[in-house]
Every structure is written in C-alpha cells, then in structure tokens.
Amino acid sequence: MVVPRFWRERRSRYSLIGTRCPVCGTVYFPPRSVCPKCGRKSVGKMEEVQLSGKGKVYSYTIVHQNVIGYKYQKPYVMAIIETPEGPKLTGQIVDVEPEKVHIGMPVHAVFRRIAEDGKAGIIQYGYKFIPDEE
Amino acid sequence: MVGIVTYGSYIPIYRIKTAEIARMWGDKPEHPEKGLGLFAKSVPAYDEDAATIAVEALRNALRRKNIPGDKIGAIFVGSESHPYAVKPTASLIAEVLGAYRAHAADLEFACKAGTAAMQNVYAMVKAGMIDYGVAIGTDTSQGQPGDALDYSASAGGTAYIIGKDEVIAEINHTVSFVTDTPDFWRREGQRYPSHGGRFTGEPAYFKHIMSTAKMLMEEAGTKPEDYDYVVFHQPNGKFPYRVGKRLGFKEEQIKPGLISPYIGNTYSGGTPTGLSTVLDIAKPEDRIIAVSFGSGAGSDAFDITVTDEMENFNRDAAPKVWDMINRAKYIDYATYLKFRRMIVEVD
C-alpha cells in the first residue's frame, strides 16, 4: 500500500472509526461519505461513529499458503467479524490456535502490526481480533 | 494534588520458560531459576512491538477512566525498542487518542525511560502547562541468543495518565540520580546490546538505586518502614530483594511488586508495571516507593500515596497485571526465534 493511502485511512484503522447515516441510521465501516441507501439525502450529513471493537465470528478461513509478509504467521486465521453496530469487518484472529476458532465465537479488536512495506518502508498498524475468552 | 489519574498495563500472551532456554544453550534447567530467580519471560507475538504494547496498555488505562483526547496535553513514550529509528511512537499514540494539541516525544534511557516519561508529565502538570498527560514505558527488549540476557529480555508495558483532578495515587516527591556508567549499551545499527557482565551489579544497579532511594527518603522525611510497598527495577528475580534488604526493606514490602520471575525484564515497562501490579491491590492511604534503574546509568524514584479516590476508581474495567500473567501460552525456543524475527530472513 502506498504511504498516502495508508495515511488517509489511519484514523479508521487505528480506532475503528466509521460513519453513520443520520437518515436511515445505517453504520458503515470503512467510513462512507454518502449512504448508498439514502443517496443525496445523506450528502454532507454522515456522522462519525467509533465502533466498540466487539464482535462475533461470522465466518473464517485458515490460511496455509505462503502469502508474502505472512509466512511467519501461518497457519493464520482470516475472519469476517459481525459487529453489534452492524458492519462486518475482515481481519485476522490472533493469539489463538486456529482449530479453536468457531463461528459465533466472541472476539474483540486489538491493536497490531498489519503489514510492513519491506525492511525500510513504513509499518502499517491497525486492528486484529482476539477471542474474548477460551 | 498531582498524581496518577488512571493506569493500565499490557503483557503479551506468549511465554517461554527459562528451562527451555537453558535446554537450548546447554545450561542446567534449574540454572536460571536458582541463579537468576527467573521462571519464564513474556514474548511478543510476531505482530507486536513496543508501539502495539503501548496502545494496548493505554487502552486498558482508558477503560478504567476515559480521558478525552482533547484534554491530554502531553504524550511521552519511553522505550529502547521504538519500532522506528526515526519516526516517533508518541505521534502514533496521539493519533490513537485523538490528542493533537499535545507535547509529544519519544524517550530512551535503557530501562528507565518509562519513569522518565512519568517525571516529564508530572512536571508539566505541576507547572500548570497541561491538565492531563500520558506517560508510557514499553519495550520488546532484545537479548542476544545464548547470552545471559536471553533468559530475561521480555516484552510488556504500562501507561499512566497523570493529572490533578480525581487523582488515585498522589506523587508526593520524585528525585533522580545519574552518572556516566557504561554497564550496558547498544551501538547504532547493532541488533543486540552488550553489557559489562558483573559490572552491571554493584557500580550500576545497586549504586544508583540505593543512592536515589536514600535521596528520596531524605527529601520526603521517610524511612523504609513508612512504606506499604516498594517497587524496584527488576532485571531478574534476585536483585530487587538484595537491594531492598540493603536499604532496610522487608520481603513482604518487595514481593507484591515483583513480577520479573514470571514475565522477565520488560525494560522500560519494568518499574511502571511493577507499580501497576501494586496499584491493582493498593488501598487508600497505602504508601509506595518506586525506584527505576536505567543502564548508562540512572535512577528515578517516586514517593506515592494512594488516595480515597481509589475507592471510586473502576480497577476491574481492565485486566489486572496478574490476570495477564496468568493468561499465558507457552512456546518452544524455535517458535520464540520465529516470533522475535531471529531466524535468518525468509521471504
């Protein structure tokens, strides 16, 4: 990811900041500047909302492939997390044995390194998830 | 009254037993336990570093008492393992907090950068420059495989928010002592630190901690028996008892704040996390003395009194240090090398 794109998205990636449409109440993450349901009625009115970081596993997969930058972490769990606010977030589940992950498992967001742009590039930080309790 | 408004710690979930490290390097498994008083050390996961530990510790502090980012006027992060050589950790913390009108800087002073951060914030609050400030001690410390430090260099951190309203622990006095003592160092570009072996004891750890503790008690007009708890920098499980006894403290004052036997030496996180462990159990009017040590070398000492506000403070809103010590997943030496990125690079 190029530096400016990561930099633009840092607030939402660090602190799970999305947006809410004041017309229909739908919450979006990543943030949207226009609600796709309400269209022009939402323009200029979208409100920032911070997600709680809580959620449940909606679906997941265990990655065994040698994905560049993730070889040291495999096998690792990529999941879709259903949040109480509405949006479904994609993220890694860490600090857990992959075989213990199951659909419906309660998780919460933690702050981790997501990727590194080689040895000399920037370190991208953001959210991953860990189980609430095993 | 100036003091701690809220606090939080973070210790990574992974541990390696010192007996496993001894097995790897041909030492007797009981050697680190008997010789150093160390049973296990915390290990950062592959995707953890001093910045992620700082954020998790700070979020635990904010779970106990939320201070809005626009009220925070200073952020100092002490570490000797800042993720970047050039680019501050403190600016990342500012972004996480949404604290943009803040004095922010990274500090480095071996194992005492965290307490140096606390002193800086304390001074700015006391001077009336800011209402609240954040001080963090965090590290993923490096020990060369096979070196004595391999048994102790671990990971963890603690965040304090210091202010003057709703203070749970008043900082009555703080003093420091510093000399140019080359007991431990790491040159630019070097991956692992070097140290003076036995020279790290008497002229370094003991001299600085004893001098600073005595200076503090002289300024405060106190004696060792006036304190309920004493926290020392904890590079292993033995030095704190030894320095404490020489100063006239008893084992029961030292033990509650000594966690290095179970998680190792968290460097800049060491004394702040020992203090955090004591704050997890302290009652109003308990008096605490905390003395850090940073190689190179210097010590910062704090005389602290827990206030009645502790009764209203929601300590249970975040995990306590012992909750995190007990939440452990043990790994072998090969996994440790992988997590610490000590395996020759693979793509």
XYZ file of C-alpha atoms in Angstrom, chain B:
347
model
C -2.632 17.398 44.199
C -0.740 15.934 41.232
C -0.639 12.218 40.580
C -1.931 9.190 38.747
C -5.476 9.562 37.401
C -5.610 6.179 35.693
C -3.239 3.403 34.674
C -3.179 0.264 32.554
C -0.718 -2.445 31.614
C -0.274 -4.939 28.822
C 1.700 -8.171 28.754
C 1.766 -10.317 25.592
C 0.143 -13.742 25.949
C 3.167 -15.779 24.859
C 5.781 -17.088 27.336
C 8.925 -19.111 27.144
C 10.147 -20.992 30.210
C 13.698 -20.241 31.232
C 14.267 -24.017 31.488
C 13.521 -24.238 27.740
C 16.116 -21.530 27.035
C 18.597 -23.427 29.244
C 17.876 -26.642 27.319
C 18.696 -24.846 24.085
C 22.017 -23.477 25.298
C 23.236 -26.457 27.304
C 22.724 -24.901 30.748
C 21.126 -26.855 33.556
C 17.364 -26.174 33.538
C 17.473 -25.039 37.154
C 20.301 -22.558 36.448
C 18.110 -19.548 35.528
C 15.588 -20.392 38.243
C 18.132 -20.701 41.043
C 20.762 -18.282 39.752
C 18.524 -15.503 38.457
C 15.159 -16.191 40.083
C 13.539 -16.306 36.629
C 10.996 -18.986 35.654
C 9.515 -17.600 32.413
C 9.537 -14.485 30.260
C 6.921 -12.853 28.067
C 7.432 -12.938 24.305
C 5.783 -10.527 21.865
C 3.795 -12.173 19.063
C 5.133 -11.706 15.542
C 2.797 -8.732 15.008
C 3.503 -6.985 18.330
C 6.082 -4.304 19.036
C 6.682 -1.510 21.554
C 4.002 0.637 19.850
C 1.249 -2.002 19.879
C 2.048 -2.780 23.540
C 1.867 0.949 24.341
C -1.556 1.256 22.676
C -2.968 -1.799 24.470
C -1.670 -0.561 27.859
C -3.122 2.894 27.213
C -6.489 1.448 26.181
C -6.569 -0.516 29.435
C -5.967 2.754 31.300
C -8.795 4.437 29.362
C -11.158 1.517 30.097
C -10.706 2.307 33.798
C -11.200 6.029 33.328
C -11.765 7.672 29.985
C -9.932 10.962 29.491
C -10.904 12.556 26.139
C -8.021 13.154 23.742
C -8.645 16.901 23.603
C -7.835 17.139 27.332
C -4.467 15.427 27.001
C -1.626 17.910 26.678
C 1.456 15.701 26.660
C 2.498 12.250 25.456
C 5.891 10.799 26.340
C 6.783 7.243 25.385
C 9.845 5.647 26.956
C 11.365 2.625 25.205
C 14.625 1.244 23.933
C 12.797 -0.684 21.208
C 10.823 2.043 19.432
C 9.727 0.410 16.139
C 11.343 3.128 14.037
C 14.832 4.581 14.417
C 13.365 7.827 13.050
C 9.597 8.413 13.394
C 8.102 8.800 16.814
C 5.982 6.274 18.665
C 4.411 9.221 20.522
C 2.770 10.561 17.336
C 1.056 7.206 16.790
C -0.227 7.361 20.377
C -1.504 10.909 19.718
C -3.435 9.660 16.693
C -4.943 6.762 18.660
C -6.023 9.185 21.393
C -7.116 11.966 19.063
C -4.818 14.200 21.133
C -3.464 16.673 18.617
C -2.694 19.660 20.879
C -0.036 17.735 22.738
C 3.643 17.921 23.549
C 4.828 14.584 22.220
C 8.218 12.901 22.239
C 9.919 9.548 22.497
C 12.402 8.961 25.294
C 15.226 6.446 25.573
C 17.240 5.679 28.692
C 17.688 1.891 28.753
C 15.252 0.561 31.382
C 14.251 3.874 32.959
C 12.733 5.722 30.001
C 9.221 4.905 31.254
C 9.756 6.545 34.640
C 11.488 9.477 32.915
C 8.272 9.899 30.901
C 6.273 9.910 34.156
C 8.504 12.637 35.603
C 8.155 14.808 32.486
C 4.367 14.597 32.561
C 4.278 15.142 36.337
C 6.391 18.290 35.942
C 4.187 19.720 33.187
C 1.003 19.107 35.178
C 2.579 20.599 38.305
C 3.731 23.651 36.342
C 0.166 24.225 35.155
C 1.105 23.824 31.467
C -1.286 20.907 30.917
C -4.299 19.307 32.634
C -3.500 15.708 31.759
C -0.571 13.904 30.187
C 0.230 10.359 29.125
C 3.445 8.583 30.189
C 4.196 5.145 28.810
C 7.022 2.697 29.425
C 7.042 -0.061 26.790
C 9.574 -2.484 25.360
C 10.177 -5.593 23.318
C 13.713 -5.849 24.597
C 16.471 -7.630 22.749
C 18.782 -10.248 24.212
C 21.416 -11.996 22.126
C 20.595 -15.711 21.831
C 22.783 -17.659 24.247
C 23.683 -14.565 26.294
C 22.579 -14.184 29.924
C 20.030 -11.614 28.687
C 18.325 -14.345 26.643
C 16.810 -15.508 29.950
C 15.375 -12.143 30.872
C 14.777 -9.740 27.926
C 10.995 -9.720 27.563
C 8.052 -7.568 26.472
C 5.379 -5.511 28.170
C 4.383 -2.011 29.110
C 2.324 0.292 31.271
C 0.601 3.609 30.621
C -0.130 6.285 33.212
C -2.328 9.320 32.811
C -1.149 11.965 35.234
C -3.257 14.965 36.193
C -4.531 16.962 39.133
C -8.237 16.028 39.289
C -9.600 12.753 40.691
C -6.096 11.534 41.492
C -6.000 7.900 42.706
C -2.331 8.000 43.729
C -0.614 11.246 44.640
C 3.023 11.668 43.664
C 4.461 13.339 46.786
C 8.090 13.515 45.714
C 10.268 12.432 42.830
C 14.054 12.593 42.538
C 16.682 11.267 40.128
C 20.352 10.384 40.112
C 22.595 9.944 37.074
C 26.246 9.104 36.345
C 28.109 8.172 33.160
C 28.392 4.430 33.842
C 28.864 2.135 30.825
C 27.270 -1.022 32.241
C 25.067 -1.800 29.216
C 24.806 -0.258 25.755
C 23.847 -0.806 22.136
C 25.668 0.996 19.347
C 23.785 2.413 16.344
C 22.969 -0.340 13.840
C 23.710 -3.168 16.259
C 20.891 -5.631 16.735
C 21.739 -6.746 20.265
C 23.077 -4.871 23.273
C 26.384 -5.501 25.022
C 26.935 -5.388 28.753
C 29.631 -5.370 31.373
C 28.689 -8.710 32.963
C 29.238 -8.466 36.719
C 29.925 -4.729 36.302
C 26.150 -4.279 35.813
C 25.602 -5.065 39.512
C 27.478 -3.112 42.171
C 28.588 0.093 40.347
C 25.413 0.251 38.267
C 22.133 -1.236 39.594
C 22.944 -1.171 43.309
C 24.768 2.168 43.446
C 22.106 4.075 41.516
C 19.046 2.545 43.120
C 20.440 2.880 46.645
C 21.578 6.473 46.124
C 18.249 7.517 44.636
C 16.099 5.720 47.208
C 18.083 7.330 50.036
C 17.813 10.782 48.409
C 14.065 10.357 48.040
C 13.500 9.235 51.633
C 15.657 12.103 52.859
C 13.594 14.611 50.864
C 10.302 13.021 51.942
C 11.445 12.592 55.553
C 10.510 8.914 55.460
C 12.039 5.597 56.497
C 11.647 2.158 54.843
C 9.072 1.106 57.441
C 6.807 4.024 56.429
C 6.026 2.270 53.134
C 3.499 -0.490 52.484
C 5.077 -1.420 49.155
C 8.395 -0.914 47.421
C 8.919 -1.418 43.697
C 12.398 -1.678 42.206
C 13.586 -2.118 38.674
C 13.569 -5.882 38.149
C 16.172 -7.164 35.679
C 15.887 -10.591 37.344
C 14.149 -12.095 40.364
C 17.014 -11.573 42.795
C 18.381 -8.011 42.556
C 15.197 -6.347 43.926
C 15.318 -8.456 47.113
C 19.026 -7.832 47.513
C 18.841 -4.050 47.044
C 15.693 -3.884 49.170
C 17.280 -5.677 52.092
C 20.368 -3.461 51.913
C 18.107 -0.412 52.111
C 16.182 -1.836 55.082
C 13.002 -3.042 53.345
C 11.373 -6.366 54.193
C 10.406 -9.160 51.811
C 6.679 -8.505 52.291
C 7.129 -4.925 51.055
C 9.038 -6.078 47.951
C 7.207 -9.243 46.859
C 3.829 -7.770 45.704
C 5.536 -5.532 43.119
C 7.992 -8.131 41.829
C 6.780 -9.811 38.643
C 10.018 -10.428 36.722
C 10.221 -14.082 37.923
C 7.117 -14.787 35.789
C 7.449 -12.401 32.832
C 11.138 -11.422 32.755
C 12.576 -7.937 32.406
C 10.264 -5.655 30.436
C 12.945 -2.911 30.435
C 11.200 0.482 30.156
C 8.000 -1.311 31.172
C 9.650 -2.794 34.277
C 9.220 -0.356 37.146
C 5.958 1.114 35.711
C 4.449 -2.404 35.506
C 5.702 -3.343 38.985
C 3.972 -0.194 40.256
C 0.849 -1.089 38.285
C 0.812 -4.526 39.985
C 0.867 -2.805 43.374
C -1.854 -0.300 42.364
C -4.025 -3.307 41.423
C -4.211 -4.232 45.133
C -3.441 -0.974 46.981
C -5.896 0.668 49.384
C -6.369 4.349 50.249
C -3.511 5.740 52.367
C -1.095 2.989 51.293
C 2.324 4.491 50.698
C 4.508 3.236 47.850
C 8.117 3.893 46.898
C 9.140 3.051 43.325
C 12.747 3.222 42.092
C 13.698 2.510 38.499
C 17.139 1.887 37.057
C 18.329 2.539 33.537
C 21.760 1.454 32.394
C 24.117 4.121 31.297
C 23.160 4.897 34.141
C 20.497 6.484 36.300
C 17.502 6.013 38.559
C 14.188 7.810 39.089
C 12.396 7.429 42.404
C 8.795 8.218 43.357
C 7.122 8.565 46.737
C 3.414 7.882 46.209
C 0.333 7.846 48.459
C -2.879 6.124 47.360
C -5.879 8.447 47.838
C -9.514 7.898 48.854
C -10.412 8.339 45.163
C -9.174 4.759 44.635
C -12.482 3.626 46.200
C -14.421 5.234 43.312
C -11.961 4.077 40.636
C -13.043 1.202 38.407
C -9.950 -1.021 38.574
C -11.960 -4.021 37.325
C -12.763 -2.357 33.993
C -9.445 -3.615 32.575
C -7.348 -6.730 33.183
C -5.033 -6.540 36.180
C -1.365 -7.425 35.832
C -1.849 -10.827 37.472
C -4.780 -11.583 35.116
C -2.344 -11.084 32.238
C 0.489 -13.033 33.897
C -1.896 -15.990 34.355
C -3.180 -15.753 30.770
C -0.144 -17.482 29.258
C 0.583 -19.645 26.222
C 3.965 -21.371 26.411
C 6.109 -21.677 23.298
C 9.336 -23.523 22.490
C 12.663 -21.928 21.594
C 12.174 -22.319 17.836
C 8.804 -20.513 17.978
C 10.429 -17.857 20.151
C 13.076 -17.269 17.465
C 10.333 -17.010 14.842
C 8.263 -14.540 16.845
C 11.341 -12.429 17.626
C 12.387 -12.445 13.949
C 15.699 -14.051 14.811
C 15.517 -16.695 12.092
C 17.578 -15.712 9.050
C 15.174 -13.861 6.796
C 12.821 -15.926 4.645
C 10.540 -14.387 2.039
